[in-house]
PDB file of C-alpha atoms and ligand atoms in Angstrom:
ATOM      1  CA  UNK A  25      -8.272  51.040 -24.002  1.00  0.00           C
ATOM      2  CA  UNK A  26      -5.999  48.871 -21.908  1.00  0.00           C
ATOM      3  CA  UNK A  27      -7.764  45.608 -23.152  1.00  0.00           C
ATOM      4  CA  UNK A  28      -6.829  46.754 -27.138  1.00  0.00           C
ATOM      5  CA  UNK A  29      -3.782  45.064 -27.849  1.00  0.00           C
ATOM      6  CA  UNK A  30      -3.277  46.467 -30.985  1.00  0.00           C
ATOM      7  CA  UNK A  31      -1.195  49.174 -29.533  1.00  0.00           C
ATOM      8  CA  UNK A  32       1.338  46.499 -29.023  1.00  0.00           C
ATOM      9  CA  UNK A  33       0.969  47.429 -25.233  1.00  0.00           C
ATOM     10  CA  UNK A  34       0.177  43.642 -23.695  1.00  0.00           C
ATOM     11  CA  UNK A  35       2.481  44.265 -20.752  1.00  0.00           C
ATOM     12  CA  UNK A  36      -0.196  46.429 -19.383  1.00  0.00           C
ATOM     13  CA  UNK A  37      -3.143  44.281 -20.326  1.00  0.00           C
ATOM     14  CA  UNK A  38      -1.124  41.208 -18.711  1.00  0.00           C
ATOM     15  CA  UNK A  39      -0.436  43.688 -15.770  1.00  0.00           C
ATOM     16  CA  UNK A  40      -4.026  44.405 -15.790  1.00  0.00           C
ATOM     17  CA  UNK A  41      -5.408  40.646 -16.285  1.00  0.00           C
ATOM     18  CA  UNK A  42      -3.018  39.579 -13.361  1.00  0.00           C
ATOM     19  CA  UNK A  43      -4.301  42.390 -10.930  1.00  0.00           C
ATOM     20  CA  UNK A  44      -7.589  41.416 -12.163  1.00  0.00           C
ATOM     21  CA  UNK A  45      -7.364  37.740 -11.355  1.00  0.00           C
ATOM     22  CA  UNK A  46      -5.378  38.065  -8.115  1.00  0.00           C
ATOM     23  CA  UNK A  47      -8.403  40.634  -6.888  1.00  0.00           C
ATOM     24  CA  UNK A  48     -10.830  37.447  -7.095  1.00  0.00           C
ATOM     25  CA  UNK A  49      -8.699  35.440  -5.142  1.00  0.00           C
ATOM     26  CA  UNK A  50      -6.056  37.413  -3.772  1.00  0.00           C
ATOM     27  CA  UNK A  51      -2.950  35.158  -2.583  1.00  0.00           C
ATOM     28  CA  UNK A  52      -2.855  36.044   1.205  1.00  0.00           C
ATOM     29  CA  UNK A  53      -6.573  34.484   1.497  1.00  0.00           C
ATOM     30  CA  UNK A  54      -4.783  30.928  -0.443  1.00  0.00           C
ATOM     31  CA  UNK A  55      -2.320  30.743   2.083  1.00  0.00           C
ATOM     32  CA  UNK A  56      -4.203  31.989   4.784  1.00  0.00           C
ATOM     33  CA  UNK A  57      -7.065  29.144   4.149  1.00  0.00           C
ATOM     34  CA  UNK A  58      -4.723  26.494   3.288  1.00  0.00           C
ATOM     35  CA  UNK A  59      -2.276  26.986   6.703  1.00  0.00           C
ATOM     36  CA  UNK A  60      -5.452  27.115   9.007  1.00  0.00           C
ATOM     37  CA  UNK A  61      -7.097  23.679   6.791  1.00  0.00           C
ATOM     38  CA  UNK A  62      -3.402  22.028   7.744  1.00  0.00           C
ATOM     39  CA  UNK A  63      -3.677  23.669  11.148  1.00  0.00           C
ATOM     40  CA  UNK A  64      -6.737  21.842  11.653  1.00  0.00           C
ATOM     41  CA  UNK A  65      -6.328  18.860   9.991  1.00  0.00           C
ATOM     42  CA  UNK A  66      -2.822  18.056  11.589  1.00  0.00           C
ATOM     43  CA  UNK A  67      -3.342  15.093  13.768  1.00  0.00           C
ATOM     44  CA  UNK A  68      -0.958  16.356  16.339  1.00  0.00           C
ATOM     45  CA  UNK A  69      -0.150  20.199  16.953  1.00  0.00           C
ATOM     46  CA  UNK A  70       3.503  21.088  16.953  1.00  0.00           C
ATOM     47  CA  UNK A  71       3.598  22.147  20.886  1.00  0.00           C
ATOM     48  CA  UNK A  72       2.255  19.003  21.396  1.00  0.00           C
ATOM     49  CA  UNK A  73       4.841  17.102  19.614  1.00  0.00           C
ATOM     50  CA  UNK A  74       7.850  19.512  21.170  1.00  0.00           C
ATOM     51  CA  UNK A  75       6.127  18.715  24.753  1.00  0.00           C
ATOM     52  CA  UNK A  76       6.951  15.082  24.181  1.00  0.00           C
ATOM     53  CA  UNK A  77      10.293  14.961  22.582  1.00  0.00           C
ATOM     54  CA  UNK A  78      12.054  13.701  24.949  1.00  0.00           C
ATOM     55  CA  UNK A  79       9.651  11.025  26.477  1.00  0.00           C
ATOM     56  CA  UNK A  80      11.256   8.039  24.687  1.00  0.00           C
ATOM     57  CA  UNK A  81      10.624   4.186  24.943  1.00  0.00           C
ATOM     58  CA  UNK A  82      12.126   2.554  27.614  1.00  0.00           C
ATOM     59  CA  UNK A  83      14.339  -0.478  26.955  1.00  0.00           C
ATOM     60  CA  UNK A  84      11.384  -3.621  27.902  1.00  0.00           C
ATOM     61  CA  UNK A  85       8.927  -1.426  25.822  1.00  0.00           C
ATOM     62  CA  UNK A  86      11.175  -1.084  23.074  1.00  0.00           C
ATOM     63  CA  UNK A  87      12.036  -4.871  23.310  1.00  0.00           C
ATOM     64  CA  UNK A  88       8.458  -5.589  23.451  1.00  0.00           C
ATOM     65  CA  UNK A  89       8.015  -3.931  19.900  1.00  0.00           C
ATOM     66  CA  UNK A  90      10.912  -5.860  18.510  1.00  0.00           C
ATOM     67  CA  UNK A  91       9.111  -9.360  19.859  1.00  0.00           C
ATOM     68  CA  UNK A  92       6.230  -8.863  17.880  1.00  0.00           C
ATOM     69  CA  UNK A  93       5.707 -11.100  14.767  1.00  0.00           C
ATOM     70  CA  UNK A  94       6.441  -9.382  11.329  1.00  0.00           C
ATOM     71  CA  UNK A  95       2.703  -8.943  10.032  1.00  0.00           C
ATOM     72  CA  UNK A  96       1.862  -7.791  13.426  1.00  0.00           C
ATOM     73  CA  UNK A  97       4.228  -5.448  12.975  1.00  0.00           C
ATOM     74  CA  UNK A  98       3.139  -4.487   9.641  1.00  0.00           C
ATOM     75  CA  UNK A  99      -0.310  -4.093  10.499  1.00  0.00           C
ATOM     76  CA  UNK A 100       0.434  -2.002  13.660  1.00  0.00           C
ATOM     77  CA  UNK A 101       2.476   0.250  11.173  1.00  0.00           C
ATOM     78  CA  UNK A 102      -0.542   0.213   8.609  1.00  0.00           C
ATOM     79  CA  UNK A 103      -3.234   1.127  11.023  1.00  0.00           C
ATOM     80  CA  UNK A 104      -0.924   4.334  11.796  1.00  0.00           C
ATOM     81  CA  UNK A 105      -0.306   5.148   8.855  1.00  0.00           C
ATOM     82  CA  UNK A 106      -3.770   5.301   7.790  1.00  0.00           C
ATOM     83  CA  UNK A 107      -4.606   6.728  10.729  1.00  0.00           C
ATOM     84  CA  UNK A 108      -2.341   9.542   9.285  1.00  0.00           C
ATOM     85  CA  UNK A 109      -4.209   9.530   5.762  1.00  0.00           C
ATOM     86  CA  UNK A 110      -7.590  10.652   7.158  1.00  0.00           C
ATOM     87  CA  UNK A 111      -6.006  13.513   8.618  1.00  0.00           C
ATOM     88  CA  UNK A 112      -4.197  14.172   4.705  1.00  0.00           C
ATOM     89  CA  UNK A 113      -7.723  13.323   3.083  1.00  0.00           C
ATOM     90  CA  UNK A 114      -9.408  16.253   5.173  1.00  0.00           C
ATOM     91  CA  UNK A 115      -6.415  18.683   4.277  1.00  0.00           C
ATOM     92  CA  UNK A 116      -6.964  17.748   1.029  1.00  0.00           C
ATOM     93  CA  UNK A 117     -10.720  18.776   1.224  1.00  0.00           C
ATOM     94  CA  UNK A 118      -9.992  21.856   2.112  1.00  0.00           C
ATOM     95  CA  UNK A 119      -7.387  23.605  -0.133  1.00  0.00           C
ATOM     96  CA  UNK A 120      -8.636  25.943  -2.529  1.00  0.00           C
ATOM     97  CA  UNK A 121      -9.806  24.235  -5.398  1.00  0.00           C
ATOM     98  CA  UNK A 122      -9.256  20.750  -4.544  1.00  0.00           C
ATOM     99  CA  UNK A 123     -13.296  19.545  -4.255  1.00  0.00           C
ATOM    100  CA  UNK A 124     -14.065  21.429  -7.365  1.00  0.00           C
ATOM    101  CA  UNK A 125     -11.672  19.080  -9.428  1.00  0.00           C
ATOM    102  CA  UNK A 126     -13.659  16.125 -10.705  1.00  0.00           C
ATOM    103  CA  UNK A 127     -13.976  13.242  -8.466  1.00  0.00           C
ATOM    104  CA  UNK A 128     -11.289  10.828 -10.635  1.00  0.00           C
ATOM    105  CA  UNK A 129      -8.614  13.330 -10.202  1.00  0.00           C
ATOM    106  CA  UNK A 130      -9.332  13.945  -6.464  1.00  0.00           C
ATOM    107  CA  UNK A 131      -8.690  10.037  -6.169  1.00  0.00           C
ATOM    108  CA  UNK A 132      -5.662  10.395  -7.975  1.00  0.00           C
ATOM    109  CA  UNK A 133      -4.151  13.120  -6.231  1.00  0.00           C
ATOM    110  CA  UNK A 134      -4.853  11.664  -2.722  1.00  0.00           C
ATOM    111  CA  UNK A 135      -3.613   8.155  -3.986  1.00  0.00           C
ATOM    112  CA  UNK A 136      -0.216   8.982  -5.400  1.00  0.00           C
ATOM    113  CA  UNK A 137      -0.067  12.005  -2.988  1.00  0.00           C
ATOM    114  CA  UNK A 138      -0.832  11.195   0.794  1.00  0.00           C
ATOM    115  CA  UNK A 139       1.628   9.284   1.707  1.00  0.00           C
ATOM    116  CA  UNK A 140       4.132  12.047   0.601  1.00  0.00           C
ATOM    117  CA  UNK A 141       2.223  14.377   2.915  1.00  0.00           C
ATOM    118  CA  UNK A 142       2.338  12.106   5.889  1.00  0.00           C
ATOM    119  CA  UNK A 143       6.351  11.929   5.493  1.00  0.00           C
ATOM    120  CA  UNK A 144       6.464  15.859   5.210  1.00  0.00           C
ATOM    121  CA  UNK A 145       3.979  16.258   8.231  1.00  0.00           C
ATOM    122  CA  UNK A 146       6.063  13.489  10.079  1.00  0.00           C
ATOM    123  CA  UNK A 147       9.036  15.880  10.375  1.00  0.00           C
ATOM    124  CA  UNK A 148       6.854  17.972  12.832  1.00  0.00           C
ATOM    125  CA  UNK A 149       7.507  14.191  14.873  1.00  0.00           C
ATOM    126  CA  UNK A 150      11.047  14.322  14.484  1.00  0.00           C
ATOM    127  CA  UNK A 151      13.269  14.619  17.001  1.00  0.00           C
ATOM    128  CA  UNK A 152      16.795  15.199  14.666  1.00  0.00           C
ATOM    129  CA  UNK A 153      18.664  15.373  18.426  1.00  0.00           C
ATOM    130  CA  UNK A 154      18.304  11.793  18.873  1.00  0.00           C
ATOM    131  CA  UNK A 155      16.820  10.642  15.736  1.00  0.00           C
ATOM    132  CA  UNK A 156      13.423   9.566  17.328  1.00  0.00           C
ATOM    133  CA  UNK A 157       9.958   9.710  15.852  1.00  0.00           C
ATOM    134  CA  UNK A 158       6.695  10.331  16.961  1.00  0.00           C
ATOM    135  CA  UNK A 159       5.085   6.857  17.288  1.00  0.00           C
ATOM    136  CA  UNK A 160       2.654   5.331  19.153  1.00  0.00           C
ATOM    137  CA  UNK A 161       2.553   8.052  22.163  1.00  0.00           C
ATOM    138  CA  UNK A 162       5.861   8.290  22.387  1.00  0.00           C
ATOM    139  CA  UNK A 163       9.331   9.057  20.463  1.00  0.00           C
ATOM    140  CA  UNK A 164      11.157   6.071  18.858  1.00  0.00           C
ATOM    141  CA  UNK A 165      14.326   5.090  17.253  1.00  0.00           C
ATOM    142  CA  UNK A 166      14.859   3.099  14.076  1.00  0.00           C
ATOM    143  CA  UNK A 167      15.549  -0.016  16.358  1.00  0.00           C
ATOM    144  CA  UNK A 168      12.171  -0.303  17.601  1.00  0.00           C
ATOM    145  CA  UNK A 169      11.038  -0.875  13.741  1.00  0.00           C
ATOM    146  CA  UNK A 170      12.982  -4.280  13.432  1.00  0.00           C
ATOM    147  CA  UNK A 171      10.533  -6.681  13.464  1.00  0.00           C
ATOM    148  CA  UNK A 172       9.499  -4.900  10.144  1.00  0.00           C
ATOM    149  CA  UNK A 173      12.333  -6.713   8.475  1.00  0.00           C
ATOM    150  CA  UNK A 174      12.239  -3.576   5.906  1.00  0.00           C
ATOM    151  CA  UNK A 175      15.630  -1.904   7.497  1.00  0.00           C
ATOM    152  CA  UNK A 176      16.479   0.106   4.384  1.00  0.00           C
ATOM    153  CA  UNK A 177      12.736   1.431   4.114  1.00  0.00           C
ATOM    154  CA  UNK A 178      12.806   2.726   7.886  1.00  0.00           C
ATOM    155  CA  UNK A 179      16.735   4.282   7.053  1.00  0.00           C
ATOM    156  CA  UNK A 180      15.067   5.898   4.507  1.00  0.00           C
ATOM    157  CA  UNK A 181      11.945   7.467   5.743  1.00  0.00           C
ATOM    158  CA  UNK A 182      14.116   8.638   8.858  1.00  0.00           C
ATOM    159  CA  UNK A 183      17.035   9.802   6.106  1.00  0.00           C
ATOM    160  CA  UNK A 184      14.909  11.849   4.951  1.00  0.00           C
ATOM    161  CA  UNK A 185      12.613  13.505   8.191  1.00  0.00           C
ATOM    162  CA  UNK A 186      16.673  14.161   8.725  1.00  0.00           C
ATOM    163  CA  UNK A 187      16.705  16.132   5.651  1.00  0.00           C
ATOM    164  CA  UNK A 188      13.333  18.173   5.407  1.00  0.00           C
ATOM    165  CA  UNK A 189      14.009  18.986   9.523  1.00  0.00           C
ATOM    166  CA  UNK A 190      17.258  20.512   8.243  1.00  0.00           C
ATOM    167  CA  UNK A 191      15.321  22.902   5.918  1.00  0.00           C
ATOM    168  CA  UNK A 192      13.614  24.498   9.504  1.00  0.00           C
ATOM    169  CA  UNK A 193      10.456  25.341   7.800  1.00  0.00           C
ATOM    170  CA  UNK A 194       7.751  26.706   9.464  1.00  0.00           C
ATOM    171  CA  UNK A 195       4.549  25.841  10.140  1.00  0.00           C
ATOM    172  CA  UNK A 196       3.175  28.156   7.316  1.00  0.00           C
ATOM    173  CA  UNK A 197       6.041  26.952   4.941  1.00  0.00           C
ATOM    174  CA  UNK A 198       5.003  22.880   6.150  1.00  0.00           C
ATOM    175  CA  UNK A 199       1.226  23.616   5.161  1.00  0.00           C
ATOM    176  CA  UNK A 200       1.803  25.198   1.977  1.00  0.00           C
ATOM    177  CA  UNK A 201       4.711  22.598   0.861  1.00  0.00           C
ATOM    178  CA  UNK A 202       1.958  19.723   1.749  1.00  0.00           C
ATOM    179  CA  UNK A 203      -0.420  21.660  -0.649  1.00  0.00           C
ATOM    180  CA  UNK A 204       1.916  21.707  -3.207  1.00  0.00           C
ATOM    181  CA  UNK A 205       2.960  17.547  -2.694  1.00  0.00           C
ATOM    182  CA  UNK A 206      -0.433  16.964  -3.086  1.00  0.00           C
ATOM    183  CA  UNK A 207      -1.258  18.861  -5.849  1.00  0.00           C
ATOM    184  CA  UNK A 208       0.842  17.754  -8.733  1.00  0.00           C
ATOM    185  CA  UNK A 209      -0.378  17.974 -11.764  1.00  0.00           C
ATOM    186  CA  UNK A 210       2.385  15.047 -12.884  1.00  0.00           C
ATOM    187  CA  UNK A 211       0.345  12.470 -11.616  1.00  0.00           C
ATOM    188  CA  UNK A 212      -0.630   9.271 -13.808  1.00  0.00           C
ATOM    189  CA  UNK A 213      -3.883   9.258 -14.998  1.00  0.00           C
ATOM    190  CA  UNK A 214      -5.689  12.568 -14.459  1.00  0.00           C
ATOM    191  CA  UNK A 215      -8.314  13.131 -16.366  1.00  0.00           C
ATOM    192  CA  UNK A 216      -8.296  17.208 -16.343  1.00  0.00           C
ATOM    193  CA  UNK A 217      -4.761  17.826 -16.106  1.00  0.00           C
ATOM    194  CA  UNK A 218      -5.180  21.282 -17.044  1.00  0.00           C
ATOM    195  CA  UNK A 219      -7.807  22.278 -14.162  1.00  0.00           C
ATOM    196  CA  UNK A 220      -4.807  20.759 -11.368  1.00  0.00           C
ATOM    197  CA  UNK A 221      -2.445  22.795 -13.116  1.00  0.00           C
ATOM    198  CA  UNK A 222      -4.083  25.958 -12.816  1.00  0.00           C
ATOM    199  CA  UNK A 223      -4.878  25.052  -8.689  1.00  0.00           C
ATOM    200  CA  UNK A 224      -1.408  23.727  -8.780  1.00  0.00           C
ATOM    201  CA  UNK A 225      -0.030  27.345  -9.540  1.00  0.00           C
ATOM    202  CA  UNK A 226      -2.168  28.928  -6.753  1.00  0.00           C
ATOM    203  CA  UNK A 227      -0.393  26.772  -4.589  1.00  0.00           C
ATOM    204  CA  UNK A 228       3.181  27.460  -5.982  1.00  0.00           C
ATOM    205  CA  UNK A 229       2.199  31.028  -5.827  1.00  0.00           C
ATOM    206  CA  UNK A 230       1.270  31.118  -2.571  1.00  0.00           C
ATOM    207  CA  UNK A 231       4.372  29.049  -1.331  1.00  0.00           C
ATOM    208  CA  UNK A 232       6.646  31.367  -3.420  1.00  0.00           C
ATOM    209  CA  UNK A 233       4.684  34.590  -2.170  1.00  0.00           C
ATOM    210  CA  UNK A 234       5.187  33.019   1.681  1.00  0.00           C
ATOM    211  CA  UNK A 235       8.975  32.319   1.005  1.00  0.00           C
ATOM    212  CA  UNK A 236       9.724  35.912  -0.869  1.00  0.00           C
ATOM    213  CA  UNK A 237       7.453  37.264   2.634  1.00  0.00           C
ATOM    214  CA  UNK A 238      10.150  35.140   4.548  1.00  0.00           C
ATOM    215  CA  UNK A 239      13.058  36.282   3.004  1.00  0.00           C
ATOM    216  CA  UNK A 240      13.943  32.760   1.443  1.00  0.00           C
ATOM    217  CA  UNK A 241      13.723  32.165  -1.794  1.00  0.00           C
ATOM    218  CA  UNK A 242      16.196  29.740  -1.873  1.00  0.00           C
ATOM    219  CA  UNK A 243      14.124  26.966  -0.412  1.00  0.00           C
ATOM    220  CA  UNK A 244      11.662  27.018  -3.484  1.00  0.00           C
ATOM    221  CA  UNK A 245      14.332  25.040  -5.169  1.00  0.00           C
ATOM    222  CA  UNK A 246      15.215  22.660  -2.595  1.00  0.00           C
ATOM    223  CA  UNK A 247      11.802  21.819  -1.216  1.00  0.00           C
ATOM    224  CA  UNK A 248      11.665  20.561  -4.995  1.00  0.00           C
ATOM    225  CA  UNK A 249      14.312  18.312  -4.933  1.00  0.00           C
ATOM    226  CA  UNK A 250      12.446  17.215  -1.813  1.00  0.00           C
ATOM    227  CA  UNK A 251       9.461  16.255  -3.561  1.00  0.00           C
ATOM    228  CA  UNK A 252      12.161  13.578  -5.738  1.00  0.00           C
ATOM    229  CA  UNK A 253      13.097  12.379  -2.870  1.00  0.00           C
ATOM    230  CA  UNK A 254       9.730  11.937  -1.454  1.00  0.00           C
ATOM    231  CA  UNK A 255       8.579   9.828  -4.733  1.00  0.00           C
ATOM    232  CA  UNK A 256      11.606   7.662  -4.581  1.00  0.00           C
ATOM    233  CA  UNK A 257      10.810   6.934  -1.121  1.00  0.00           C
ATOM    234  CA  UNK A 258       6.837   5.999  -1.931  1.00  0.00           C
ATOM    235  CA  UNK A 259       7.917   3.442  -4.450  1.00  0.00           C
ATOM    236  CA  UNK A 260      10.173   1.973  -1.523  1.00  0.00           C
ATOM    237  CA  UNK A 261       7.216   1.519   0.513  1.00  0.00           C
ATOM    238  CA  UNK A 262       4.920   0.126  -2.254  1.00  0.00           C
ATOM    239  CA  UNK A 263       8.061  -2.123  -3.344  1.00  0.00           C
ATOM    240  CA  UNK A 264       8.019  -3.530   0.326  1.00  0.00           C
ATOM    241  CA  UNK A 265       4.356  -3.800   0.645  1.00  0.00           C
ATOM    242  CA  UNK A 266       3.946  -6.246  -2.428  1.00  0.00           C
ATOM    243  CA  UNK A 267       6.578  -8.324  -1.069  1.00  0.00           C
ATOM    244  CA  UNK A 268       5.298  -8.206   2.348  1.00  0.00           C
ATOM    245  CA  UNK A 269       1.923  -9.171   0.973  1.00  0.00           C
ATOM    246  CA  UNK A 270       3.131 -12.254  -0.907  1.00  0.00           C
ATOM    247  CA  UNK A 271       4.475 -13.537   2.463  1.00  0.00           C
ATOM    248  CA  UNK A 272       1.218 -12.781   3.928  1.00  0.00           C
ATOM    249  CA  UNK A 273      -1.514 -12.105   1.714  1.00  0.00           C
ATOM    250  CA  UNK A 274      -4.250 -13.061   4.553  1.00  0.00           C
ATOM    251  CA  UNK A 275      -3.021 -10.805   6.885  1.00  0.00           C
ATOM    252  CA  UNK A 276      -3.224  -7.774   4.142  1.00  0.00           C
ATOM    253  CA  UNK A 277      -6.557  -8.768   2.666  1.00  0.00           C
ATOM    254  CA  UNK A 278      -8.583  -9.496   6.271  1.00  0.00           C
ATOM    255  CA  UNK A 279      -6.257  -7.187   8.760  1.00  0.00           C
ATOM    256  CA  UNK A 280      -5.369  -4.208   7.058  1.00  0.00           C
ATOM    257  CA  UNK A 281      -7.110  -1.459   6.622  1.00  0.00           C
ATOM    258  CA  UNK A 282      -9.359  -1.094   4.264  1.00  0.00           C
ATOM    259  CA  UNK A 283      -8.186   2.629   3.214  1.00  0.00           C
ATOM    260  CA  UNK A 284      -4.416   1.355   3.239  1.00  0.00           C
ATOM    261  CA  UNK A 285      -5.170  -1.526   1.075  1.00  0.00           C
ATOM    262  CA  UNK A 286      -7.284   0.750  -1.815  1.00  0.00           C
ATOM    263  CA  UNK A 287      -4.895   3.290  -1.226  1.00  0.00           C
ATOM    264  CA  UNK A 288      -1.257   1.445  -1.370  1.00  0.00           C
ATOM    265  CA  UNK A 289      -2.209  -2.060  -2.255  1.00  0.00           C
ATOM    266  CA  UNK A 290      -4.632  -2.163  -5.705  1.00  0.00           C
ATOM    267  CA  UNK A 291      -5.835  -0.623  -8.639  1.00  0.00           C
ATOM    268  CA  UNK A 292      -9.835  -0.786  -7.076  1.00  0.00           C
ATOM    269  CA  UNK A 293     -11.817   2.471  -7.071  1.00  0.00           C
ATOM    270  CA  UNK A 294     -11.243   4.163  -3.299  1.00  0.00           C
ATOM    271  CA  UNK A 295     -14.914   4.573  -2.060  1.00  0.00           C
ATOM    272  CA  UNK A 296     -13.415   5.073   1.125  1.00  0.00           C
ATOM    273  CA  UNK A 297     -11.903   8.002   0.567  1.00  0.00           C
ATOM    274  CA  UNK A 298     -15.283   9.970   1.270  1.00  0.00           C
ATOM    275  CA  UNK A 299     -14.739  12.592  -1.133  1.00  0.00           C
ATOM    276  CA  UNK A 300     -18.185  11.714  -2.302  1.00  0.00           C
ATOM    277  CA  UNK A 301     -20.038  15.442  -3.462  1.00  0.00           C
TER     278      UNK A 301
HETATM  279  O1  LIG B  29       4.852   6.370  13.012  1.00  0.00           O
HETATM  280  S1  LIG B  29       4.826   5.550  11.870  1.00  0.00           S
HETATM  281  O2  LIG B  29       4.123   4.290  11.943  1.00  0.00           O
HETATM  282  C1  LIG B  29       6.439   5.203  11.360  1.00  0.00           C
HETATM  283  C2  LIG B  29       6.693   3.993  10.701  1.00  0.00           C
HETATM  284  C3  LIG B  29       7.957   3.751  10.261  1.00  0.00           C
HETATM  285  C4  LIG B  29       8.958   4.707  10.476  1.00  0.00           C
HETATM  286  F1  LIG B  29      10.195   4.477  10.030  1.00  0.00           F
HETATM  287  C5  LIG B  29       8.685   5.910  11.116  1.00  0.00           C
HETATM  288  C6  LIG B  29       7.404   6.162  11.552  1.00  0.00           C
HETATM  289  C7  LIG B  29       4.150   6.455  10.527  1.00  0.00           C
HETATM  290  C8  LIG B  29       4.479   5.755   9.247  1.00  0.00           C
HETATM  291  C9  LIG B  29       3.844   4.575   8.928  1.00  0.00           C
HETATM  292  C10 LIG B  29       4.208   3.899   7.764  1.00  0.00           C
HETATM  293  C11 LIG B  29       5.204   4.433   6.952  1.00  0.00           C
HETATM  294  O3  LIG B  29       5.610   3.819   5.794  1.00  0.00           O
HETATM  295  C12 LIG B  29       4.887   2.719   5.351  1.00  0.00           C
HETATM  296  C13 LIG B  29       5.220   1.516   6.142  1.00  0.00           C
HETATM  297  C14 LIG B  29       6.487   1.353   6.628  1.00  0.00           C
HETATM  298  C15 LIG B  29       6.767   0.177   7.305  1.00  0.00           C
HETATM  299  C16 LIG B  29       5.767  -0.777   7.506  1.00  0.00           C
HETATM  300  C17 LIG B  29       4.467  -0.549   7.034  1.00  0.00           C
HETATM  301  C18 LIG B  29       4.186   0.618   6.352  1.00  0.00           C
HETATM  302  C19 LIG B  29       5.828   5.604   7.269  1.00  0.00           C
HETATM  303  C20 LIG B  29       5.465   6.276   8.427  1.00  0.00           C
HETATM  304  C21 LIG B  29       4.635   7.905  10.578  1.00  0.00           C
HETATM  305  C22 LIG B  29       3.516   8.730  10.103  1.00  0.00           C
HETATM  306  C23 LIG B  29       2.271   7.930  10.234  1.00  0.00           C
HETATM  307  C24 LIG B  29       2.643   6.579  10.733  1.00  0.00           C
END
């Protein structure tokens, strides 16, 4: 009887659906599988980072950074940032959903998407006392970036580990935000937009049913506007890149990466990525 609509009664059948479909997969197990895959996928653990955050870079070390050559800058940067990305492709793995999309759309997702998770995750580095970040063992200031020569790219990326650190999100509220980056159903080029929007809502849900838990709601809204910010700040990086690459297009094509380049650098397929079934 509930299932016959024809009693004009559909807010009970929706009720019912909704009860039905959250008993398959019931919303504490989403966020409870997708904070323990960013627990153990997180490169660094947040007691480790707060144990460090005050052993900084003394002056020779921080003068040795600034010494180095530009692409040997670059390519120090590169290799930790990708070291970062493995970390974000084994998240990815993991959430609810993700490995059941088809392989195209993985690729996709974790192109456009994990560099935006590596900012978020960098705010566990941040120090906003001193505006230092986690780098290289130790916790360093914008300064100790200049031999990058991309000054407004480094304001930016700390500008903005300013910003998300100001929104004192927890650990929970981090994983499930990273989830939710990742998973956009936005993206260019998907091929099954409609299956990442339907594991795109789990995630929302779960983030929304972890904020209403923690008594803010309001941060839905503004972790949104974060996500803007994060784009704008992606295309910064992949503005730099190409013109760091036509100033040395031998040190990108023999010394970076190879995930960084397929990743941030071309339009080639990412067999890299290991997301192979
Ligand atoms: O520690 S980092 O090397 C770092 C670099 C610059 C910075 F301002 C703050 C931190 C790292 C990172 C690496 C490259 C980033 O953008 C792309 C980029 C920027 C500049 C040069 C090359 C690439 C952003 C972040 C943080 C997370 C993983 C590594």
């Amino acid at each position: 009887a509930y299932l016959d609509c024809s009693q004009g009664r559909p807010q009970t059948t929706t009720l019912l659906l909704l009860t039905f479909i959250a008993a398959c997969c019931p919303i504490e197990e989403v966020c409870a599988s997708i904070v323990r895959s960013h627990r153990e996928t997180s490169q660094y653990r947040v007691e480790e980072l707060q144990a460090l955050r005050w052993k900084l870079f003394s002056r020779e070390e921080i003068h040795a950074y600034q010494s180095k050559s530009m692409d040997e800058m670059w390519q120090h940067c590169a290799l930790r940032l990708t070291d970062a990305v493995q970390y974000v492709v084994e998240f990815a793995k993991r959430i609810p959903g993700f490995r059941q999309l088809c392989q195209n759309d993985q690729i996709v997702l974790l192109k456009n998407g994990s560099m935006e998770v590596v900012l978020v995750r960098m705010t566990r580095a941040f120090n906003t006392e001193n505006s230092t970040v986690f780098f290289d063992g130790k916790f360093a200031g914008t300064e100790l970036f200049k031999a990058l020569a991309c000054s407004d790219l480094i304001a930016a990326v700390f500008d903005f580990a300013h910003s998300l650190c100001a929104l004192r999100l927890t650990e929970q509220q981090v994983a499930l935000f990273s989830a939710l980056v990742l998973i956009n159903s936005d993206r260019p080029c998907l091929e099954e937009r409609g299956r990442v929007e339907r594991v795109k809502k789990e995630v929302e849900l779960a983030l929304s049913h972890t904020l209403h838990r923690d008594n803010q709601e309001g941060l839905m809204n503004k972790l949104y506007q974060k996500v803007a910010i994060l784009k704008s700040l992606c295309s910064l990086h992949i503005e730099k890149l190409r013109w760091f690459r036509q100033l040395y297009p031998l040190t990108v094509h023999s010394l970076f990466p190879p995930l960084y380049k397929e990743l941030f650098a071309s339009d080639t397929d990412l067999p890299l990525l290991g997301i192979h079934h």
